[in-house]
XYZ file of C-alpha atoms in Angstrom:
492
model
C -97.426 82.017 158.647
C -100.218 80.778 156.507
C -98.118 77.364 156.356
C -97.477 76.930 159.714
C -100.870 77.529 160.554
C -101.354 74.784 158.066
C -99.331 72.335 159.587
C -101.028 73.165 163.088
C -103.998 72.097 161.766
C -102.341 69.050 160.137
C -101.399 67.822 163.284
C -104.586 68.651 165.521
C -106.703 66.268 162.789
C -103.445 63.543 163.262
C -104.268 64.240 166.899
C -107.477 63.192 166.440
C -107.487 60.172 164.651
C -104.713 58.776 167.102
C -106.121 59.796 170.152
C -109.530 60.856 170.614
C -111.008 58.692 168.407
C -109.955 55.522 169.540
C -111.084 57.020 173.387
C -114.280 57.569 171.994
C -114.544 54.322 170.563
C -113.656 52.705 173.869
C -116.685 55.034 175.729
C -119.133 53.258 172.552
C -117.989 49.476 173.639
C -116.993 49.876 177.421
C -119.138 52.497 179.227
C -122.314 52.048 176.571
C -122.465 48.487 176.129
C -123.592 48.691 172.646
C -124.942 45.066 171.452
C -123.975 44.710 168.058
C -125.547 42.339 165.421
C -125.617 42.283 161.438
C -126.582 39.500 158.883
C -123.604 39.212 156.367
C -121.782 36.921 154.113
C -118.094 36.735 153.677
C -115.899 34.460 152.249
C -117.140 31.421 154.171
C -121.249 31.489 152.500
C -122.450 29.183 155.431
C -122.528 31.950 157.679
C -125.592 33.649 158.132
C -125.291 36.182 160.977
C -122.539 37.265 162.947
C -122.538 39.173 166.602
C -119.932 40.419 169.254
C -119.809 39.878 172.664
C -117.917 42.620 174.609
C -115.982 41.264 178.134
C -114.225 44.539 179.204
C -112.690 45.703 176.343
C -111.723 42.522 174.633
C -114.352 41.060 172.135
C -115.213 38.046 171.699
C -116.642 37.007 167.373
C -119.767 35.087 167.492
C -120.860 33.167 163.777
C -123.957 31.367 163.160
C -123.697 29.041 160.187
C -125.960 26.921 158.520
C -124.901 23.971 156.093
C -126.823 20.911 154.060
C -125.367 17.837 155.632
C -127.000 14.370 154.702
C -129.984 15.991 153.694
C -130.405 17.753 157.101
C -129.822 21.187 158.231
C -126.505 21.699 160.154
C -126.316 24.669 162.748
C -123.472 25.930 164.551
C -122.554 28.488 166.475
C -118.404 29.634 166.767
C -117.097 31.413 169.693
C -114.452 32.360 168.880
C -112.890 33.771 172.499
C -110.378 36.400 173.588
C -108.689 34.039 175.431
C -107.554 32.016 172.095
C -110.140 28.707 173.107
C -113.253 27.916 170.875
C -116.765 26.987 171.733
C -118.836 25.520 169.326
C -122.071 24.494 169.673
C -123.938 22.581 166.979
C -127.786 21.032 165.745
C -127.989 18.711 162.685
C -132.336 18.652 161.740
C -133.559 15.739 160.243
C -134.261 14.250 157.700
C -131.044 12.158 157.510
C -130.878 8.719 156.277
C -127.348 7.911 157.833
C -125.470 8.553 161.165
C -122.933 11.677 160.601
C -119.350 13.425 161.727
C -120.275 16.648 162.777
C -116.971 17.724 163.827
C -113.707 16.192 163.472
C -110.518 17.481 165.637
C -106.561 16.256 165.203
C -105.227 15.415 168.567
C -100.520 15.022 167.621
C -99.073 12.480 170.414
C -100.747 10.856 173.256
C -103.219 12.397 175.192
C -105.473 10.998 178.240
C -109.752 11.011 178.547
C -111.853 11.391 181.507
C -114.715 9.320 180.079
C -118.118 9.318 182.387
C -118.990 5.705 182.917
C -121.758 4.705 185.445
C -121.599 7.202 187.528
C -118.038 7.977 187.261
C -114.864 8.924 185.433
C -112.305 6.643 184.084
C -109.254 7.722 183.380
C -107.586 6.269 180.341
C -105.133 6.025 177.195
C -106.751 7.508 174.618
C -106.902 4.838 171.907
C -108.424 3.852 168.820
C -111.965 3.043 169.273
C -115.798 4.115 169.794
C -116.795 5.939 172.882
C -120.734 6.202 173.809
C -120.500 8.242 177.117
C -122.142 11.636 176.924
C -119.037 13.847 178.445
C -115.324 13.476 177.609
C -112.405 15.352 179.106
C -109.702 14.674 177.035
C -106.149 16.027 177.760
C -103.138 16.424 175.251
C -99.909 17.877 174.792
C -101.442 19.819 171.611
C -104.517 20.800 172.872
C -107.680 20.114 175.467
C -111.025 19.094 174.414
C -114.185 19.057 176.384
C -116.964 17.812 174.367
C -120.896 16.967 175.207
C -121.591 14.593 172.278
C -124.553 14.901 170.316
C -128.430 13.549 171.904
C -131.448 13.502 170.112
C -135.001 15.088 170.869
C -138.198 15.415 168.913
C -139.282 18.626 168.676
C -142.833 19.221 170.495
C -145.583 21.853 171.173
C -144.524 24.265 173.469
C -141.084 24.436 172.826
C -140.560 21.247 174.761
C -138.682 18.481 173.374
C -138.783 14.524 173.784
C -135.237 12.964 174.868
C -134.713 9.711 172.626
C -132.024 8.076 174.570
C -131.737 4.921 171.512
C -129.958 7.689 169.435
C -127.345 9.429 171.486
C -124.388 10.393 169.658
C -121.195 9.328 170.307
C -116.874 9.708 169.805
C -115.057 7.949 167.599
C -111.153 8.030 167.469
C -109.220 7.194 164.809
C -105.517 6.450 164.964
C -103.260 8.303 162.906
C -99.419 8.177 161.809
C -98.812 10.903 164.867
C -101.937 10.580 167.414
C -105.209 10.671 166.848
C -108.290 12.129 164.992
C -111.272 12.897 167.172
C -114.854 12.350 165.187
C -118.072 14.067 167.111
C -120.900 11.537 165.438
C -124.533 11.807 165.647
C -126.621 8.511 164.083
C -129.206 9.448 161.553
C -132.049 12.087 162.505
C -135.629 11.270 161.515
C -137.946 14.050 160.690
C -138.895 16.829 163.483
C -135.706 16.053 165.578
C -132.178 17.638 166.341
C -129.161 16.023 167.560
C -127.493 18.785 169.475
C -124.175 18.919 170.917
C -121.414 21.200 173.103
C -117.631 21.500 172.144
C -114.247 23.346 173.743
C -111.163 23.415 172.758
C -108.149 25.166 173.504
C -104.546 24.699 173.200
C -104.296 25.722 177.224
C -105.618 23.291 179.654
C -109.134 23.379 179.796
C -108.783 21.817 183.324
C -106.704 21.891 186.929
C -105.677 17.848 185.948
C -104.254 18.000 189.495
C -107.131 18.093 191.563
C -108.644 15.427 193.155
C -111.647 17.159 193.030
C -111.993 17.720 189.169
C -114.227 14.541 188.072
C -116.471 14.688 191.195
C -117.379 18.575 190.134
C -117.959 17.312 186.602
C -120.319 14.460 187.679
C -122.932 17.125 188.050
C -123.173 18.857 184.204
C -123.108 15.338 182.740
C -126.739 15.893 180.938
C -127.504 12.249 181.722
C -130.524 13.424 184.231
C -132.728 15.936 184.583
C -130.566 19.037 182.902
C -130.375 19.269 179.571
C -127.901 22.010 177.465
C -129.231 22.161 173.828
C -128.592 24.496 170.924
C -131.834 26.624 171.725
C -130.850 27.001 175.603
C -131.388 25.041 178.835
C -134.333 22.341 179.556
C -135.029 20.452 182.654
C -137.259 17.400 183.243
C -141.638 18.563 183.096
C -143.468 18.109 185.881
C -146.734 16.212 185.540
C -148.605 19.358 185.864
C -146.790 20.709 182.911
C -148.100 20.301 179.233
C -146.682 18.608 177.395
C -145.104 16.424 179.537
C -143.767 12.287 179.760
C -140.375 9.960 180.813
C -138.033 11.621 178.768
C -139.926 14.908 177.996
C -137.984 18.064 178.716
C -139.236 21.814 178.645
C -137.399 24.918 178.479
C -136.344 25.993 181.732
C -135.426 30.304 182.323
C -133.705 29.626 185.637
C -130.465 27.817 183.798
C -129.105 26.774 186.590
C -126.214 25.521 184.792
C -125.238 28.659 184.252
C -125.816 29.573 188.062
C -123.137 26.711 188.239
C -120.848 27.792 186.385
C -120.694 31.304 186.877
C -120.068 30.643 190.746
C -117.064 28.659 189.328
C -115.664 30.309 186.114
C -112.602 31.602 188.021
C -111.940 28.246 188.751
C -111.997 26.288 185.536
C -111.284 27.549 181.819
C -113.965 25.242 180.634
C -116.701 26.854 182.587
C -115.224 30.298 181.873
C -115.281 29.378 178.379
C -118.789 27.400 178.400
C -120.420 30.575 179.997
C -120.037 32.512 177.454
C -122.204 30.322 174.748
C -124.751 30.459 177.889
C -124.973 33.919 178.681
C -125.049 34.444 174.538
C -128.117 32.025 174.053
C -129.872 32.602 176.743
C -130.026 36.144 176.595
C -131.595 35.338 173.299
C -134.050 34.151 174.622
C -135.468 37.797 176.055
C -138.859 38.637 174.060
C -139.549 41.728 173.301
C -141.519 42.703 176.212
C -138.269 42.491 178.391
C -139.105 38.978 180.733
C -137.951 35.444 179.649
C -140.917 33.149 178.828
C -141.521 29.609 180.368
C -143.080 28.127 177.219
C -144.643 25.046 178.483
C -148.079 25.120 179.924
C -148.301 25.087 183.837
C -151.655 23.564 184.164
C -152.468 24.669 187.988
C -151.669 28.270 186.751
C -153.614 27.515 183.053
C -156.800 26.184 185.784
C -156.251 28.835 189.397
C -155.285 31.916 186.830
C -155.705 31.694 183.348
C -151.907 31.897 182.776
C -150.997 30.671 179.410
C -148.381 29.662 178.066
C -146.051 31.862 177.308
C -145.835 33.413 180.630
C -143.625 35.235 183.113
C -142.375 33.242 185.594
C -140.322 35.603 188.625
C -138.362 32.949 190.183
C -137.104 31.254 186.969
C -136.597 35.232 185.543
C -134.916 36.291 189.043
C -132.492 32.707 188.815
C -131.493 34.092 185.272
C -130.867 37.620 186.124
C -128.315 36.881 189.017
C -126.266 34.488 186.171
C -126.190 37.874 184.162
C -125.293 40.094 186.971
C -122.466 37.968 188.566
C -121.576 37.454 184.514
C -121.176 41.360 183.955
C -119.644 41.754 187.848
C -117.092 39.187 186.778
C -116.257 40.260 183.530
C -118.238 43.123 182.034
C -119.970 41.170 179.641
C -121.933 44.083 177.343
C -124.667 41.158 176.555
C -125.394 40.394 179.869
C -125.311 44.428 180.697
C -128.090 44.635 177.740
C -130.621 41.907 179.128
C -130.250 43.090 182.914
C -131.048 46.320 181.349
C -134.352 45.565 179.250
C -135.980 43.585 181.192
C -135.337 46.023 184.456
C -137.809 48.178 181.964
C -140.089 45.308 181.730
C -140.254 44.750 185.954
C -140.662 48.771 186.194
C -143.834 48.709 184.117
C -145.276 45.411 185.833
C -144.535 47.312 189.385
C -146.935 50.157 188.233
C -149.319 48.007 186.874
C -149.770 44.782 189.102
C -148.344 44.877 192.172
C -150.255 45.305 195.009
C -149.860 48.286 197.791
C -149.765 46.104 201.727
C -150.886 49.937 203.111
C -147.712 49.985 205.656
C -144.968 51.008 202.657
C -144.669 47.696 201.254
C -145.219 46.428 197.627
C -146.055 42.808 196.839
C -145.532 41.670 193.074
C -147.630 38.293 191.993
C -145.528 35.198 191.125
C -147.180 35.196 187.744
C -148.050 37.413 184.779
C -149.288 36.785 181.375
C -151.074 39.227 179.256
C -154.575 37.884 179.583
C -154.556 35.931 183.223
C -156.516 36.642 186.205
C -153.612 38.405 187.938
C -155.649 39.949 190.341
C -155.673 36.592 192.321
C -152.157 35.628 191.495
C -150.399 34.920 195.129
C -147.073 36.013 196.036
C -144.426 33.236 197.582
C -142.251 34.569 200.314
C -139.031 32.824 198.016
C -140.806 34.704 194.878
C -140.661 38.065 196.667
C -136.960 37.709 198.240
C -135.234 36.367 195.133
C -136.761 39.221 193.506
C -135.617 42.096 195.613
C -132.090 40.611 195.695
C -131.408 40.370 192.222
C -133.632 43.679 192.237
C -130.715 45.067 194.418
C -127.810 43.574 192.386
C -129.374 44.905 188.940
C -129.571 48.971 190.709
C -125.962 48.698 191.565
C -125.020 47.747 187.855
C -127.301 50.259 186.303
C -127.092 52.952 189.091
C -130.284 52.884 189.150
C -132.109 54.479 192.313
C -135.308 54.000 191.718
C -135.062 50.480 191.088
C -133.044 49.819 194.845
C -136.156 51.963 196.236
C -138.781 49.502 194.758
C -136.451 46.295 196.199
C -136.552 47.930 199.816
C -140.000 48.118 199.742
C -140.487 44.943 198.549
C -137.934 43.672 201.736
C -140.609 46.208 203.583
C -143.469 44.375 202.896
C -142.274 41.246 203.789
C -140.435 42.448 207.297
C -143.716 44.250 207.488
C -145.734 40.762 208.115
C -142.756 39.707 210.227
C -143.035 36.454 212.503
C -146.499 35.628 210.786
C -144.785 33.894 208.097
C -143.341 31.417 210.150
C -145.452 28.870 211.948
C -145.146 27.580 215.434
C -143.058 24.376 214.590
C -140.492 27.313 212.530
C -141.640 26.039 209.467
C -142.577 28.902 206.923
C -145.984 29.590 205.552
C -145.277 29.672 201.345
C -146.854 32.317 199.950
C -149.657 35.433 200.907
C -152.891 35.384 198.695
C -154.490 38.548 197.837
C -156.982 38.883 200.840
C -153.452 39.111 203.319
C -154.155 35.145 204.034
C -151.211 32.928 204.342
C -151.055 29.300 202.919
C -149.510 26.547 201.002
C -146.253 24.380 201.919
C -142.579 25.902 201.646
C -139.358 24.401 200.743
C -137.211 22.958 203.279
C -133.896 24.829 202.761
C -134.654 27.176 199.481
C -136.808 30.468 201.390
C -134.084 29.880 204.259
C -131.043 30.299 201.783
C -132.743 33.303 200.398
C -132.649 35.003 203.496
C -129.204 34.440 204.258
C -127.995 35.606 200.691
C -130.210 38.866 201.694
C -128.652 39.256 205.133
C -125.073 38.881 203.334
C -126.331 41.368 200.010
C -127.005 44.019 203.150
C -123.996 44.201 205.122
C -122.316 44.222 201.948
C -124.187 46.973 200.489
C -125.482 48.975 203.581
C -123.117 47.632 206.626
C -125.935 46.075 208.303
C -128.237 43.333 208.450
C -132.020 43.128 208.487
C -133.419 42.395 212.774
C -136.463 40.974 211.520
C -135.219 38.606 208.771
C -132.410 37.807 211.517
C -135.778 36.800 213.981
C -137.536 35.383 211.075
C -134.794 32.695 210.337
C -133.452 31.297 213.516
C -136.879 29.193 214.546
C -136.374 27.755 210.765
C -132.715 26.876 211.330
C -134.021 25.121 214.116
C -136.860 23.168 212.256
C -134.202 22.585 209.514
C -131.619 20.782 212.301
C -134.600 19.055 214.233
C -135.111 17.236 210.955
C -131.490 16.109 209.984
C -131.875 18.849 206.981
C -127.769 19.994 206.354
C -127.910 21.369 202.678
C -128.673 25.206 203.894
C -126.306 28.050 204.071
C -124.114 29.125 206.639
């Protein structure tokens, strides 16, 4: 008896280990969303940290390594994704003294290149040769490559960085005895710069060749303009009224709206599935450790109205980022993207009971700006500020179940609906923002407060099964103003 009861035992502890400890394991990565991170060295010693990203219940390896190159410092980062494709992204830091291969990839047979040139993509025979364009499709029997080839910026106060367009980097192909080798070369990097680049591969293709639509989409992301993708995360163009600004200076921009892009399209090309995940990754690293997303470079109309320094919190650029996280965890349960939606909900919670303002009538107004030590007080609040807020407010409450959060949205939607028809002026044309003292002032956007509205209308039949009467009132005299004026790029 003694034995049997022996073996029973035996076999509830086998039990165990087969089956409820692999469920539990599945509760810590799916239901918890635990963020995991270490510093370690393995076999390869040029990797200095390592970090998972969770979609569902597949994981995706992230590796940051650092190597001497030329007499620079070489940093990539490996994703290394469920799906079998890898995304690296890479920053060689001067000083070099001669141009460099940062990457070098095997291509067996022929293959074909979408190569960006003035304007456009030309399709052609991949052949022996230097390439200068800064995007290239290519397309093989062995394997698809998407690469952004390296540019070159000079690092700067603020964060910001100065474009020097004299050192892009460019592709070189070599022929071989059976196809080609593909080298990713930056020239040489003086002191305080980086040459930064973007690569995919995967042995699927990274594209739909067949449509007719591909290279148009593409002629968007080709970082020739005003969007830049760097190792550190995503910069636009300054203003004037930024500092520092210049030509070719760029600053570090929260909103990402690359990532807005290519989240709205990841179902429909690998390479943007596969891109978004080195986004969401980086720019999640970006949270501080307040919760919000800093805009680094100074705003010098804020620095002069409000005291707002750099860093500060921007709501727009911070709302723009949240909804890439949201649709990122709606789409594929991304734990990292769960994580910053998450901390910096904490963040808006505490800035709700500390600055926002009370309209009397059930409404709550929240400033466009914070910073520590500005005159917040006088901060105004933008009628695109308020409704980008409450929608990704919304969005956030359904992913964290989170009632109290979906309260604080409706009364934000309250206080706006509250003021009604005085937002829009008699030729339909809104009024941008409401200062402190309830006054009303400052010129709106012609299509973006408009586009808000309808993305709230559509969030609230979604959500509730209806749609808002006084929103609905609020936007037809601006469709009108919109069509008077020839304006077409609104929703609808």
């Amino acid at each position: 008896m003694a034995k049997l009861k022996r073996l029973h035992i035996k076999e509830l502890i086998i039990c165990l280990i087969v089956c409820v400890i692999p469920f539990a394991w599945s509760l810590a990565h799916v239901q918890h969303f635990e963020y995991t991170e270490s510093i370690f060295v393995e076999d390869d010693l040029n990797v200095i940290a390592s970090r998972t990203m969770h979609h569902g219940i597949e994981t995706i390896d992230i590796k940051e390594r650092k190597e001497e190159i030329a007499g620079g410092d070489f940093y990539t980062t490996h994703y290394d994704l469920s799906n079998g494709d890898t995304v690296v992204i890479g920053s060689l830091r001067g000083l070099t003294e001669e141009g460099v291969v940062l990457q070098t990839l095997h291509i067996s047979g022929s293959a074909s290149m979408h190569i960006l040139d003035n304007g456009s993509f030309d399709v052609v025979d991949l052949a022996e040769g230097q390439y200068d364009a800064s995007l290239f499709l290519i397309d093989s029997a062995s394997f698809d490559i998407a690469c952004y080839t390296p540019k070159q910026y000079e690092y700067m106060i603020n964060d910001a960085l100065d474009y020097k367009p004299e050192n892009d980097g460019y592709l070189n192909v070599k022929a071989t005895s059976d196809g080609f080798d593909i080298e990713i070369i930056t020239k040489e990097v003086p002191e305080n710069c980086c040459s930064d680049f973007m690569l995919v591969y995967s042995e699927n293709d990274l594209m739909d060749w067949s449509s007719e639509k591909l290279d148009g989409t593409w002629l968007y992301y080709t970082m020739d303009g005003d969007n830049r993708w760097t190792y550190t995360g995503y910069y636009r163009i300054s203003p004037d009224n930024y500092y520092p600004t210049g030509p070719n200076v760029y600053h570090r921009c929260q909103a990402c709206y690359l990532g807005a892009s290519f989240v709205k399209d990841a179902n429909k090309s690998r390479c943007m599935e596969d891109m978004l995940c080195c986004i969401v990754d980086v720019m999640a690293l970006q949270q501080n450790d307040t919760g919000f997303f800093p805009s680094t470079s100074r705003s010098e109309w804020l620095y002069g109205d409000y005291n707002i320094e750099a860093p500060y919190y921007d709501t727009r650029f911070n709302s723009d980022l949240l909804e890439i996280f949201c649709q990122d965890y709606n789409l594929y349960q991304t734990n990292t993207s769960y994580k910053a939606i998450e901390k910096y909900v904490e963040f808006y919670k505490y800035l709700i009971e500390t600055v926002s303002r009370d309209d009397g009538n059930g409404g709550i107004w929240m400033p466009d700006y914070w910073e520590q030590n500005g005159d917040i007080d006088k901060v105004h609040t933008s009628l695109n500020h308020q409704l980008s807020e409450l929608i990704v407010n919304l969005k956030a409450s359904y992913i964290l179940n989170d009632k109290e959060l979906e309260e604080i949205s409706l009364k934000m939607l309250k206080a706006v609906t509250n003021e009604g028809m005085a937002w829009v002026q008699p030729n339909g044309a809104y009024e941008y923002c409401i200062f402190p003292d309830g006054s009303f002032g400052l010129l709106d956007y012609d299509t973006l407060t408009y586009n808000d509205m309808f993305r709230l209308q559509a969030l609230l039949e979604e959500h509730y099964g209806y749609r808002d009467e006084m929103i609905d009132q609020m936007m037809a005299p601006k469709l009108q103003w919109m069509i008077n004026r020839g304006i077409t790029d609104y929703y609808q």
